[in-house]
PDB file of C-alpha atoms and ligand atoms in Angstrom:
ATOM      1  CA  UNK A   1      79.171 110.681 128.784  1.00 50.00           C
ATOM      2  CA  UNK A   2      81.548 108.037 127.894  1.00 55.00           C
ATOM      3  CA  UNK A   3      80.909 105.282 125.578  1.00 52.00           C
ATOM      4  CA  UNK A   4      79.117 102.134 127.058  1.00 56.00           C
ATOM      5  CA  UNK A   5      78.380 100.938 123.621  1.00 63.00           C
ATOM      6  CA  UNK A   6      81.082  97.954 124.427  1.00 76.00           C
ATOM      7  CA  UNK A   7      82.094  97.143 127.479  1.00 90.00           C
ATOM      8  CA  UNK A   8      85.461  97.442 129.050  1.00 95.00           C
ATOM      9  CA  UNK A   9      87.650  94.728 129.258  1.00 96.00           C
ATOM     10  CA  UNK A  10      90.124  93.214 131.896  1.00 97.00           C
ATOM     11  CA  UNK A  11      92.883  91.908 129.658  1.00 97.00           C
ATOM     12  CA  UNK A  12      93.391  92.018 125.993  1.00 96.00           C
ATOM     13  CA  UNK A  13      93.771  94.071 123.193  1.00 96.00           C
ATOM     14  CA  UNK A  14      91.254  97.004 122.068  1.00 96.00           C
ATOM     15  CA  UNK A  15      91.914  97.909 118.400  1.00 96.00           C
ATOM     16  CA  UNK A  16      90.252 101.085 118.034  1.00 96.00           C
ATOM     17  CA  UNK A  17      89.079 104.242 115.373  1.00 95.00           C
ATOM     18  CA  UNK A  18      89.296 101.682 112.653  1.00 95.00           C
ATOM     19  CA  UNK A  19      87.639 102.807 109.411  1.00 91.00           C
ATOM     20  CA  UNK A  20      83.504 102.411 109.591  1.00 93.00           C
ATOM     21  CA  UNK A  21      82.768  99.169 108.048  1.00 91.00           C
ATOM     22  CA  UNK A  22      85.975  97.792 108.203  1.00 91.00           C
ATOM     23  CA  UNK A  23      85.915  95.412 111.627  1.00 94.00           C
ATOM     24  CA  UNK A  24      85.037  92.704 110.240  1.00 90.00           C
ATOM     25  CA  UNK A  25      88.063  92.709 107.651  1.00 86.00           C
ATOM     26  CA  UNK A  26      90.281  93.605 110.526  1.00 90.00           C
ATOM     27  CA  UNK A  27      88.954  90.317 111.684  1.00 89.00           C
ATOM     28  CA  UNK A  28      90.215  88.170 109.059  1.00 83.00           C
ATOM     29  CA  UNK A  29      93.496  90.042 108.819  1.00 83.00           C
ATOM     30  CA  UNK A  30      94.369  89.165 112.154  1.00 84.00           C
ATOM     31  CA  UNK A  31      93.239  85.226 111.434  1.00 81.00           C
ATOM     32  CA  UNK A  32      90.207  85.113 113.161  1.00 81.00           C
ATOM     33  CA  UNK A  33      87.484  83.402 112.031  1.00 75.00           C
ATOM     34  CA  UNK A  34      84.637  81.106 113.096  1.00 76.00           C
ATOM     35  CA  UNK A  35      85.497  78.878 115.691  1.00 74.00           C
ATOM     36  CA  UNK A  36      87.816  81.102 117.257  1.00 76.00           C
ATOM     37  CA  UNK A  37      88.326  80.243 121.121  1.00 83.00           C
ATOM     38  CA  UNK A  38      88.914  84.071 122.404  1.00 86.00           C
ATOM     39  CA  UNK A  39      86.058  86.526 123.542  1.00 93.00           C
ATOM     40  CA  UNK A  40      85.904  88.930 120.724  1.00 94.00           C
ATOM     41  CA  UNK A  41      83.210  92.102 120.721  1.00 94.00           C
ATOM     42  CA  UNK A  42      82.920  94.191 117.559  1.00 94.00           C
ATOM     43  CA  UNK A  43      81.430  97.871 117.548  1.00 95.00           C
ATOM     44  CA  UNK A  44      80.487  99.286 114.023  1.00 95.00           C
ATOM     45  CA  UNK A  45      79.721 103.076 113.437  1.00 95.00           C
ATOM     46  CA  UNK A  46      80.250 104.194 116.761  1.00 93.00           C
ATOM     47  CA  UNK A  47      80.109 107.627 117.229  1.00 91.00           C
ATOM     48  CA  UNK A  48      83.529 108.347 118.334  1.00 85.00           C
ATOM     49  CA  UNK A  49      85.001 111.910 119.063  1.00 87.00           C
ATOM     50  CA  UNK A  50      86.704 112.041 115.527  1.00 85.00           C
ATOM     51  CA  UNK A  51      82.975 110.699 113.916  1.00 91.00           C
ATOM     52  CA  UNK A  52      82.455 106.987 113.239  1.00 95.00           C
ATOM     53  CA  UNK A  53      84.607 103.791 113.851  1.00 96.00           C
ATOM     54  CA  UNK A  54      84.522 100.471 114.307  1.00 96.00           C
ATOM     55  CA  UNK A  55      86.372  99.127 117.345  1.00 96.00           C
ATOM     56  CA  UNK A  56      87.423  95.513 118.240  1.00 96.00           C
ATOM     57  CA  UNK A  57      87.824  94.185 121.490  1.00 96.00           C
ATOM     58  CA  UNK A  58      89.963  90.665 121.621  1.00 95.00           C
ATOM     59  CA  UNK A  59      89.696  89.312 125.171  1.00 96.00           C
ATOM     60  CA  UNK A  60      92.660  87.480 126.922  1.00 94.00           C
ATOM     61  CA  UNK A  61      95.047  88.306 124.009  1.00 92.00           C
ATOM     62  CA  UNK A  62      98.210  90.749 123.557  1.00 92.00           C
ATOM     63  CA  UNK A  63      98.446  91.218 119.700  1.00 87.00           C
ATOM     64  CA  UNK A  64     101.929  92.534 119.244  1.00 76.00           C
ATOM     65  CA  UNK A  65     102.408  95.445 116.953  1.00 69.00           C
ATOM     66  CA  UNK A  66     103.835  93.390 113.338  1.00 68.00           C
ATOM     67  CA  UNK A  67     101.072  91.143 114.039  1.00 74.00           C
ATOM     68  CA  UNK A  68      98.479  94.528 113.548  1.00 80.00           C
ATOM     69  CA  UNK A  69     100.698  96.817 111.220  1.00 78.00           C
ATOM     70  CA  UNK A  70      98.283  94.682 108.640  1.00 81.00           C
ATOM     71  CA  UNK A  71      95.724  96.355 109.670  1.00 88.00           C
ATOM     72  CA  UNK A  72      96.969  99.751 108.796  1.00 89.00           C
ATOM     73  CA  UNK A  73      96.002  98.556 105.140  1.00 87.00           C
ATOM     74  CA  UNK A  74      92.144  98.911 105.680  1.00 86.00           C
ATOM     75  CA  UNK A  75      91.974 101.197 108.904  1.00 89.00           C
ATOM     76  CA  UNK A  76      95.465 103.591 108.892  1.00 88.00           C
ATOM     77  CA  UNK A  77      93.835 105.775 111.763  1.00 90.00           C
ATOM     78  CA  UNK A  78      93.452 102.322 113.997  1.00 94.00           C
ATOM     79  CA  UNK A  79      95.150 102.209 117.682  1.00 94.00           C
ATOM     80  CA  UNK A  80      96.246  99.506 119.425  1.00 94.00           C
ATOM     81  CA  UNK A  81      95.428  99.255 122.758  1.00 96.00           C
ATOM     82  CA  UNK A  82      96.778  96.802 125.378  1.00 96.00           C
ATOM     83  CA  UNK A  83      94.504  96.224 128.075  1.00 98.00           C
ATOM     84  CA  UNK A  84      95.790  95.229 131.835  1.00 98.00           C
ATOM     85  CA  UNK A  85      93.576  94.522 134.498  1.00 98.00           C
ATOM     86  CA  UNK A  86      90.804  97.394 132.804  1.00 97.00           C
ATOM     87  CA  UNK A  87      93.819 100.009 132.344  1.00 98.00           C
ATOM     88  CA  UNK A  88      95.592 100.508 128.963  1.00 98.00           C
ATOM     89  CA  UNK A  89      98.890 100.134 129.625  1.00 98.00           C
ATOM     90  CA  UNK A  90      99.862 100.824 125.789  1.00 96.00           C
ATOM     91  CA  UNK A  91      98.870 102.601 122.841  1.00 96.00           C
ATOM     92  CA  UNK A  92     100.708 102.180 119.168  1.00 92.00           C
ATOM     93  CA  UNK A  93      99.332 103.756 116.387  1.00 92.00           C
ATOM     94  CA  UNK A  94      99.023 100.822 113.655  1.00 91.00           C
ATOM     95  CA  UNK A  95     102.160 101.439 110.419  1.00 87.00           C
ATOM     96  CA  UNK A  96     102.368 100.319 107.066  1.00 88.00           C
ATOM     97  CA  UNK A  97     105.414  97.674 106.833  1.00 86.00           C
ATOM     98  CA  UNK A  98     107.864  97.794 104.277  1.00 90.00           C
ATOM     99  CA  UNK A  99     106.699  94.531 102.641  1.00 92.00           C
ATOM    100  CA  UNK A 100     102.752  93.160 102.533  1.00 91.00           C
ATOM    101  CA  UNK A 101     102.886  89.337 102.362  1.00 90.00           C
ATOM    102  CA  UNK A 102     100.244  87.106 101.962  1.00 87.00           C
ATOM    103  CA  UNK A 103      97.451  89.853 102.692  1.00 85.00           C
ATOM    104  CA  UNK A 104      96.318  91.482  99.488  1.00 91.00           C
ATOM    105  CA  UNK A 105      95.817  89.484  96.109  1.00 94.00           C
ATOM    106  CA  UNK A 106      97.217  90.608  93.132  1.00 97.00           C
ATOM    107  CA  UNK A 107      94.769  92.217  90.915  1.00 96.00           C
ATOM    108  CA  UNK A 108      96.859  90.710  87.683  1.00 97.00           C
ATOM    109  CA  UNK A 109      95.227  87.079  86.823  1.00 96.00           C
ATOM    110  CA  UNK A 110      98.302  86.329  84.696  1.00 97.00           C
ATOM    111  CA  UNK A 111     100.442  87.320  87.952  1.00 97.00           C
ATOM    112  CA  UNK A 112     102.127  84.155  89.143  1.00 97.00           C
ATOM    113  CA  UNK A 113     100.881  84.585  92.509  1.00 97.00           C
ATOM    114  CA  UNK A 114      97.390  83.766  90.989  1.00 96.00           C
ATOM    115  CA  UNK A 115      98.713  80.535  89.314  1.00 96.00           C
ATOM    116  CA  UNK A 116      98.619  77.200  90.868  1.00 92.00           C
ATOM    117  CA  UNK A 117     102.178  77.999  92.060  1.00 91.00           C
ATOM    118  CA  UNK A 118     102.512  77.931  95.600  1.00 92.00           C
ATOM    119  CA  UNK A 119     103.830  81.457  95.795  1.00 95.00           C
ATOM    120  CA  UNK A 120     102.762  84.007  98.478  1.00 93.00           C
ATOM    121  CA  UNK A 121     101.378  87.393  97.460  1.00 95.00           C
ATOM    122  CA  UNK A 122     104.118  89.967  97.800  1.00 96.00           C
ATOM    123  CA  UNK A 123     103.364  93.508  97.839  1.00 96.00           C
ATOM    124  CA  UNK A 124     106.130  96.630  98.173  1.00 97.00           C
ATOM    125  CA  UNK A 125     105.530 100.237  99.279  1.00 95.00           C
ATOM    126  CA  UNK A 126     105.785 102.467  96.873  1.00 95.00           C
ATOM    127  CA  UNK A 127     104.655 105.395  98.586  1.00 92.00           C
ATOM    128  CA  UNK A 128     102.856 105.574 102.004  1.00 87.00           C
ATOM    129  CA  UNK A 129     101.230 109.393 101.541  1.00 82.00           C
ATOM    130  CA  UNK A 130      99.053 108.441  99.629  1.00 87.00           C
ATOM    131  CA  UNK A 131      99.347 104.577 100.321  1.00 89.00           C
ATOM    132  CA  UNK A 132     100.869 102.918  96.713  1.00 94.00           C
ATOM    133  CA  UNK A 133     102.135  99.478  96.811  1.00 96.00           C
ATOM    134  CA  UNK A 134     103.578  97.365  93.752  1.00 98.00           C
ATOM    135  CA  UNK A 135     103.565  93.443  93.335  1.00 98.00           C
ATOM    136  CA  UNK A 136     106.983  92.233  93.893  1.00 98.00           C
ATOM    137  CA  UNK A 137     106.239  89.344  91.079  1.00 98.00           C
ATOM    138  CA  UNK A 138     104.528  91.419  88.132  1.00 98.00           C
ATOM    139  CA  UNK A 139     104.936  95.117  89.246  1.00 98.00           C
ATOM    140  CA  UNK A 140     101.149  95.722  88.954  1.00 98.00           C
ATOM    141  CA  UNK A 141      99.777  98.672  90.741  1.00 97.00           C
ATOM    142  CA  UNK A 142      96.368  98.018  92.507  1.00 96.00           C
ATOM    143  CA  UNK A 143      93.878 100.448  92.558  1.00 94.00           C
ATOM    144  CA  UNK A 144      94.168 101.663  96.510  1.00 88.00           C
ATOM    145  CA  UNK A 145      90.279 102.551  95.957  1.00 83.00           C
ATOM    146  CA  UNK A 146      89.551  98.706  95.766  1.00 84.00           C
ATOM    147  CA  UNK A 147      92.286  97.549  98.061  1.00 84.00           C
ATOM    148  CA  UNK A 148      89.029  96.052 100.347  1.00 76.00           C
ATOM    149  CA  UNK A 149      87.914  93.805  97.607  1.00 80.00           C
ATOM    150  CA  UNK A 150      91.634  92.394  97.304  1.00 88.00           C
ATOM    151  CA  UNK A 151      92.527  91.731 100.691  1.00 82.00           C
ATOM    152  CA  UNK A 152      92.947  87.593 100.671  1.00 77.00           C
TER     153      UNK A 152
HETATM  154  N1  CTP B 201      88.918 100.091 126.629  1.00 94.35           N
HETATM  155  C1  CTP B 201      88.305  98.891 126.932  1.00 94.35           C
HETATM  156  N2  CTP B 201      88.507  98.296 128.151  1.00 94.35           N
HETATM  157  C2  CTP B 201      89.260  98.886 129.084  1.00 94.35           C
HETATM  158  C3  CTP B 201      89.903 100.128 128.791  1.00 94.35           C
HETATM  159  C4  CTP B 201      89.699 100.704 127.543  1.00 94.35           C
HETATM  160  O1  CTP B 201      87.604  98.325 126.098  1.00 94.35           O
HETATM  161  N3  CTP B 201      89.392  98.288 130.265  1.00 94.35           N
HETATM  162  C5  CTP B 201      88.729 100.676 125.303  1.00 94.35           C
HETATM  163  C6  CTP B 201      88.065 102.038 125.314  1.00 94.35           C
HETATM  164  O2  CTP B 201      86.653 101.876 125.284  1.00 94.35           O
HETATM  165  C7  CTP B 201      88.593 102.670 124.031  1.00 94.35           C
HETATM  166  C8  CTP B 201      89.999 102.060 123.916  1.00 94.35           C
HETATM  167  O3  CTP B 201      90.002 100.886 124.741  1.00 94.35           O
HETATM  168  O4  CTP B 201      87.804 102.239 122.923  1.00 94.35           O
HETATM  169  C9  CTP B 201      91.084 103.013 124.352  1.00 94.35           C
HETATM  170  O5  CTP B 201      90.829 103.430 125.659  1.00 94.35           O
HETATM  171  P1  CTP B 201      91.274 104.863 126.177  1.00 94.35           P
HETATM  172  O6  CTP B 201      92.698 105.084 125.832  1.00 94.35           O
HETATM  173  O7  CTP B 201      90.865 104.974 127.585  1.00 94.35           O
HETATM  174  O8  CTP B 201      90.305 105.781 125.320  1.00 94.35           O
HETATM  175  P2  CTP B 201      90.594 107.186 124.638  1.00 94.35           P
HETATM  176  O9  CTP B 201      91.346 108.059 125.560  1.00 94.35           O
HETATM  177  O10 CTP B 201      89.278 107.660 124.091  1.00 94.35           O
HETATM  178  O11 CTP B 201      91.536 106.736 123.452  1.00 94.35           O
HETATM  179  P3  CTP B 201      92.014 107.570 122.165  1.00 94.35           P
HETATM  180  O12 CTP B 201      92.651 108.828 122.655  1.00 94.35           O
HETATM  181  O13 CTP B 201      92.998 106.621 121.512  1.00 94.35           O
HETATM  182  O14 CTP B 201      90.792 107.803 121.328  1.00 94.35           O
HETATM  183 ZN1   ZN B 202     101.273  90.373  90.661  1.00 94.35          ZN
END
């Protein structure tokens, strides 16, 4: 049988096989909070044919693909699936960018980005296999194990 957990959609975006437990981060990646206008559904630990994910369904909106490479961060197996008129009409398979700004909070409290300086949170990629990424301001290292607790 398929899965009826959610239902379909007619237009939107479907962002799909993200890590268990991770939709609701996905969520604030992308902005979304509280008082949000669009129809959004959220599935966690649906059994999927790969085991469990999280899926999130954002009605009425095309999220383009640099708008969800964030998400590759917290859920590096998510798709991204653009819904038209209840058919997927594209798939992408979420990347790591080159540069992670504004998204994760430097673990350094000295780091300028945690001053009162107006400065952004800049992030490079070290490595993507395993995921490593360096502070462009300090050159700290975050521990990828916590990079959850650090995501701003
Ligand atoms: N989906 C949806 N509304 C639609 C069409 C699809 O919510 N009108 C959802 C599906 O439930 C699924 C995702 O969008 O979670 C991708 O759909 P599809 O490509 O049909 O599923 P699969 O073939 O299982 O995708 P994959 O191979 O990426 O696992
Ligand atoms: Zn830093």
């Amino acid at each position: 049988m398929k899965e009826l957990k959610v239902q379909p959609i007619k237009d939107g975006t479907v962002i799909d096989h993200i890590t268990p437990g991770n939709a609701l981060k996905v969520l604030k990646i992308l902005g979304i909070k509280e008082g949000a206008n669009s129809v959004i559904s959220i599935a966690m630990n649906v059994a999927g044919k790969r085991g469990r994910k999280d899926i999130v369904k954002i009605e009425n909106r095309e999220l383009d693909s640099k708008e969800v490479d964030k998400i590759a961060l917290i859920a590096p197996d998510a798709t991204i699936n653009i819904i038209r008129d209840y058919e997927v009409v594209e798939k992408h398979r979420v990347s790591i960018p080159d540069e992670i700004v504004g998204i994760v909070r430097c673990p350094n409290p000295n780091c300028i980005t945690n001053s009162r300086e107006p400065i952004k949170s800049k992030f490079v990629v070290v490595s993507r296999k395993p995921l490593k990424i360096r502070c462009y301001y300090c050159g700290r290292e975050p521990d990828m194990e916590k990079i959850e607790s650090m995501i701003e």
